């Protein structure tokens, strides 16, 4: 069967489901809104023979694991794990300023590309298996994260557990511009650096130790590690109480990006070895969060070649590339399981008001996902 032609004939249904999901706004911080959107989605999956497991959460939307077996006889085979997320960066009400609409072959709307289109792909692929009585090569497990945009330790723990049990992992985040898969992603380390000094009257600064000046001196040293793709962004900063007091406290939060685990270790070593510049000053640092990098490995290169060959069987050409942003694929890949990211559609405007996806890409990627479910 020509799967691309098949999904072209189902294009209206897919666009309708995407509209339904986008119209149910689901910002990460709004648990009620996210849960409403998730409930709608999982009920649709139940209609096509999927088993659904809910992971209740107090602070964020509930997580879901959706399993599909079809006519598969050996249900104990290691599954194909598909990573998705239902939360978006857009607040409730954004839809009134940034409505869902179609212009030519582009579909616009908050969260349409990142990544409700990926959820549509997962549903449409399973529905095709169900309607056409096709059997997956192995159990298909779809994890729906409700807090991907901000990161969530509870979600990360579930992803790690699922990845360790999986044979392969596919992440339906948007493709690179032009449709490339993401075989490398930067890791992210968030560090809070604190300087302590000694308060004094501004008229007698020699009696104090200026924590802000100490902090500024340390932040200047960040230039030393910004090489070979390592970047450091001082995104938040604060300190002091009043202009007539020598500040005894100052702090900064730094977002550091890196390509390899070895680079991460170099960054941590840099912070461990920092020494105060001012006599009497003290320094402390805290690791607020860590997302590992998605690194190229022999296993991931072999996996990409395998998927590329399957895509060619559909008449599709796959390329690969790297990106500086993080995703749940990096969490899964840290277990050593072969992982590919960027399986979602092509588009543009991530986290921007021109967010959109390309409809032809949605069709092609859904056909590819279905083929991977059949053959991997």
XYZ file of C-alpha atoms in Angstrom:
376
model
C 0.000 0.000 0.000
C 1.134 3.549 -0.783
C 1.036 5.053 2.704
C 1.611 8.606 1.478
C -1.453 8.395 -0.770
C -3.385 6.819 2.091
C -2.648 9.694 4.462
C -3.351 12.255 1.763
C -6.837 10.761 1.623
C -7.057 11.205 5.423
C -5.671 14.737 5.387
C -8.987 16.320 6.379
C -9.294 14.078 9.451
C -5.736 14.847 10.526
C -6.179 18.607 10.172
C -9.455 18.401 12.102
C -7.762 16.572 14.994
C -4.941 19.113 14.992
C -7.484 21.932 15.188
C -9.217 20.199 18.113
C -5.918 19.882 19.984
C -4.768 23.445 19.272
C -8.164 24.811 20.341
C -7.635 23.126 23.720
C -4.878 25.416 24.942
C -2.412 23.661 27.237
C 0.332 25.837 28.765
C 2.696 23.854 30.978
C 1.869 25.861 34.104
C -1.923 25.341 33.825
C -2.607 21.803 35.072
C -6.358 22.032 34.533
C -5.987 23.143 30.911
C -3.355 20.508 30.132
C -5.452 17.751 31.711
C -8.492 18.745 29.633
C -6.468 18.521 26.434
C -4.853 15.220 27.454
C -8.204 13.682 28.390
C -9.604 14.521 24.961
C -6.586 12.935 23.265
C -6.413 9.701 25.264
C -10.140 9.085 24.777
C -9.493 9.169 21.019
C -6.687 6.631 21.415
C -8.932 4.327 23.431
C -11.378 4.198 20.507
C -8.739 2.557 18.302
C -7.730 -0.256 20.621
C -5.042 1.393 22.745
C -4.397 0.722 26.409
C -3.846 3.860 28.450
C -1.951 4.263 31.722
C -2.230 7.542 33.635
C 0.490 8.908 35.910
C -1.311 11.425 38.192
C 0.604 14.612 39.033
C -0.085 17.365 41.562
C 1.760 20.365 40.120
C 1.661 19.691 36.364
C -0.678 17.884 34.014
C -0.924 14.107 34.312
C 1.433 12.013 32.175
C 0.108 9.210 29.976
C 1.517 6.044 28.445
C -0.431 4.753 25.458
C 0.259 1.165 24.364
C -0.767 -0.453 21.093
C -0.299 -4.124 20.202
C -2.669 -4.677 17.267
C -2.439 -8.289 16.075
C 1.040 -8.710 17.513
C 1.417 -12.208 18.973
C 4.611 -11.698 20.960
C 3.643 -8.859 23.268
C 6.776 -9.357 25.362
C 9.124 -8.007 22.686
C 10.949 -4.816 23.669
C 8.744 -1.925 22.534
C 9.218 0.963 20.158
C 9.009 4.009 22.440
C 7.618 7.213 20.931
C 8.127 10.451 22.868
C 5.618 13.293 22.613
C 4.430 16.205 24.724
C 1.106 17.988 24.959
C 2.127 21.155 26.808
C 2.961 24.398 25.000
C 4.689 27.688 25.816
C 1.534 29.689 25.046
C -0.824 30.979 27.793
C -4.552 30.347 27.773
C -6.146 33.102 25.700
C -3.354 33.308 23.121
C -5.618 31.605 20.607
C -7.715 34.782 20.329
C -4.646 36.704 19.085
C -3.000 33.809 17.251
C -5.847 31.716 15.791
C -5.638 28.334 14.114
C -5.778 28.786 10.356
C -4.505 27.332 7.081
C -2.792 29.380 4.389
C -1.722 27.402 1.344
C 0.186 24.394 2.640
C 0.951 26.003 6.018
C -1.007 25.396 9.227
C -0.722 28.083 11.909
C -1.624 28.121 15.586
C -0.156 28.100 19.111
C 1.449 24.715 19.677
C 0.547 23.464 16.200
C 4.159 22.617 15.357
C 5.517 22.202 18.899
C 4.204 19.637 19.177
C 0.534 18.906 18.715
C 1.263 17.906 15.121
C 3.426 15.131 16.576
C 0.462 13.902 18.609
C -1.668 13.900 15.450
C 1.023 11.857 13.703
C 1.098 9.270 16.491
C -2.694 8.965 16.508
C -3.037 8.806 12.714
C -0.316 6.158 12.429
C -1.946 3.939 15.070
C -5.377 4.488 13.495
C -3.993 3.411 10.113
C -2.612 0.232 11.704
C -6.019 -0.334 13.326
C -8.142 0.423 10.235
C -5.909 -1.466 7.784
C -5.413 -4.396 10.175
C -1.643 -3.982 10.048
C 0.519 -5.466 12.762
C 3.373 -3.548 14.371
C 6.734 -5.294 14.476
C 6.820 -4.843 18.255
C 4.608 -3.182 20.908
C 4.272 0.575 20.388
C 4.456 2.749 23.516
C 3.642 6.457 23.256
C 4.620 8.636 26.204
C 2.725 11.927 26.496
C 4.651 14.395 28.646
C 2.733 17.332 30.132
C 5.766 19.379 31.206
C 8.397 19.079 28.491
C 8.717 22.806 27.907
C 9.890 23.520 31.455
C 11.409 20.163 32.308
C 10.108 17.938 35.089
C 12.114 15.464 37.220
C 9.114 13.131 37.550
C 8.723 12.953 33.765
C 12.450 12.392 33.323
C 12.364 9.419 35.699
C 9.518 7.813 33.738
C 11.281 8.427 30.417
C 14.489 6.846 31.748
C 12.584 3.771 32.918
C 10.695 3.404 29.630
C 13.844 3.945 27.554
C 15.715 1.206 29.421
C 12.921 -1.203 28.471
C 12.732 -0.124 24.801
C 14.436 -1.434 21.667
C 14.299 1.930 19.891
C 13.169 5.478 20.707
C 11.628 7.993 18.306
C 10.883 11.582 19.336
C 8.239 13.496 17.385
C 9.657 16.962 17.983
C 9.634 19.161 14.839
C 12.201 18.465 12.140
C 15.152 20.694 11.385
C 14.471 23.330 8.696
C 14.207 21.395 5.456
C 13.056 18.223 7.215
C 16.290 16.851 8.678
C 16.279 14.507 11.652
C 18.090 15.577 14.811
C 20.899 13.178 15.594
C 22.716 15.592 17.920
C 21.378 18.001 20.523
C 23.189 20.167 23.002
C 22.911 19.349 26.662
C 21.853 22.044 29.126
C 23.222 22.814 32.566
C 21.692 25.541 34.738
C 24.010 26.839 37.462
C 23.232 29.324 40.233
C 26.376 31.141 41.320
C 26.312 33.028 44.629
C 28.839 35.496 46.036
C 28.973 36.510 49.690
C 30.751 39.620 50.926
C 30.489 41.951 53.899
C 28.010 44.793 54.276
C 29.242 48.303 55.056
C 28.221 51.932 54.629
C 28.760 53.198 51.083
C 30.766 56.085 52.548
C 33.336 53.654 53.947
C 33.435 50.891 51.318
C 36.884 49.763 52.495
C 35.180 48.289 55.571
C 33.075 45.980 53.427
C 33.436 43.366 50.694
C 31.292 44.078 47.629
C 29.537 40.849 46.623
C 28.303 42.324 43.329
C 31.838 43.229 42.247
C 32.966 39.735 43.238
C 30.184 38.182 41.178
C 30.988 40.374 38.158
C 34.612 39.293 38.359
C 33.596 35.617 38.303
C 31.147 36.054 35.425
C 33.938 37.560 33.326
C 35.776 34.241 33.686
C 33.000 32.461 31.765
C 34.757 33.544 28.565
C 37.424 30.920 29.303
C 35.062 27.979 28.798
C 33.118 29.312 25.817
C 34.861 27.346 23.097
C 34.278 24.215 21.004
C 30.551 24.921 20.968
C 30.123 25.548 24.706
C 27.956 28.613 25.366
C 27.100 30.422 28.600
C 24.186 32.810 29.019
C 23.801 34.834 32.219
C 20.016 35.020 32.172
C 19.183 36.183 35.701
C 21.127 38.319 38.151
C 20.520 40.086 41.457
C 22.080 41.405 44.635
C 22.283 44.165 47.182
C 19.596 45.936 49.190
C 20.112 49.696 48.899
C 22.466 51.960 46.918
C 24.053 53.290 50.119
C 25.021 49.824 51.391
C 27.976 47.774 50.187
C 26.181 44.577 49.093
C 26.971 41.406 51.001
C 25.036 39.081 48.658
C 24.827 38.672 44.891
C 23.736 35.858 42.606
C 23.389 34.905 38.960
C 21.720 32.045 37.095
C 23.668 30.796 34.090
C 22.369 28.631 31.223
C 25.236 26.583 29.763
C 24.960 24.492 26.587
C 27.376 21.768 25.454
C 27.669 19.005 22.862
C 29.200 16.166 24.885
C 29.243 14.718 28.374
C 32.983 15.404 28.476
C 32.258 19.112 27.949
C 29.725 18.998 30.781
C 32.420 17.628 33.073
C 34.755 20.465 32.038
C 32.068 23.020 32.910
C 31.505 21.506 36.356
C 35.256 21.421 36.947
C 35.416 25.122 36.016
C 32.866 26.013 38.704
C 34.495 23.754 41.305
C 37.830 25.524 40.811
C 36.551 29.112 41.033
C 38.372 31.140 43.684
C 37.247 34.520 45.112
C 38.882 37.591 43.577
C 38.285 39.873 46.578
C 39.762 39.240 50.007
C 37.019 38.125 52.386
C 34.566 37.106 49.639
C 33.066 33.618 49.428
C 31.598 31.686 46.488
C 29.035 28.905 46.196
C 27.433 27.280 43.176
C 24.380 25.051 42.836
C 23.324 22.846 39.942
C 19.668 23.720 39.358
C 19.013 21.381 36.425
C 20.745 19.149 33.906
C 19.623 17.833 30.522
C 22.146 15.476 28.920
C 23.223 15.960 25.303
C 21.978 13.789 22.459
C 25.321 12.482 21.246
C 26.177 10.677 18.044
C 27.188 7.085 18.735
C 27.855 4.064 16.495
C 24.442 2.723 17.561
C 22.625 5.962 16.687
C 24.430 6.209 13.321
C 23.399 2.644 12.490
C 19.822 3.425 13.564
C 19.693 6.526 11.351
C 20.940 4.503 8.347
C 18.245 1.908 9.022
C 15.473 4.526 9.190
C 16.864 6.345 6.150
C 16.612 3.133 4.102
C 13.008 2.614 5.225
C 12.192 6.197 4.232
C 13.690 5.613 0.790
C 11.257 2.726 0.406
C 8.483 5.341 0.624
C 10.251 7.641 -1.819
C 11.401 9.988 0.960
C 14.906 11.371 1.398
C 16.129 11.820 4.970
C 18.957 14.072 6.098
C 20.385 14.638 9.566
C 21.765 17.535 11.564
C 22.218 19.031 15.004
C 20.533 21.683 17.138
C 21.316 23.665 20.276
C 17.977 23.086 22.014
C 17.158 20.163 24.293
C 14.335 17.609 24.276
C 13.185 14.428 25.985
C 15.129 12.469 23.344
C 18.320 13.425 25.165
C 16.977 11.898 28.393
C 16.152 8.632 26.634
C 19.445 8.495 24.725
C 21.423 8.786 27.973
C 20.448 5.144 28.679
C 22.228 3.975 25.525
C 19.094 3.022 23.582
C 19.238 3.969 19.853
C 17.329 7.262 19.626
C 16.278 9.569 16.799
C 14.720 13.000 17.200
C 13.021 15.451 14.850
C 10.622 12.869 13.397
C 7.869 15.505 13.512
C 6.893 17.686 10.553
C 8.880 20.505 9.008
C 7.856 24.072 9.804
C 9.028 27.290 11.397
C 8.334 29.766 14.201
C 8.956 27.622 17.272
C 7.876 29.644 20.337
C 7.058 32.562 18.006
C 3.787 34.053 16.770
C 4.371 32.768 13.236
C 4.507 29.146 14.460
C 3.419 26.869 11.635
C 3.944 23.463 10.064
C 3.976 22.336 6.451
C 1.020 20.093 5.618
C 2.860 17.979 2.998
C 5.509 17.244 5.630
C 2.845 16.157 8.136
C 1.553 13.624 5.586
C 5.013 12.303 4.712
C 6.176 12.051 8.309
C 3.014 10.195 9.351
C 3.550 7.712 6.524
C 7.142 7.236 7.670
C 6.104 6.752 11.301
C 3.586 4.095 10.258
C 6.263 2.322 8.221
C 8.636 2.386 11.189
C 5.958 0.875 13.422
C 5.548 -1.924 10.858
C 9.212 -2.668 10.250
C 11.438 -1.692 13.192
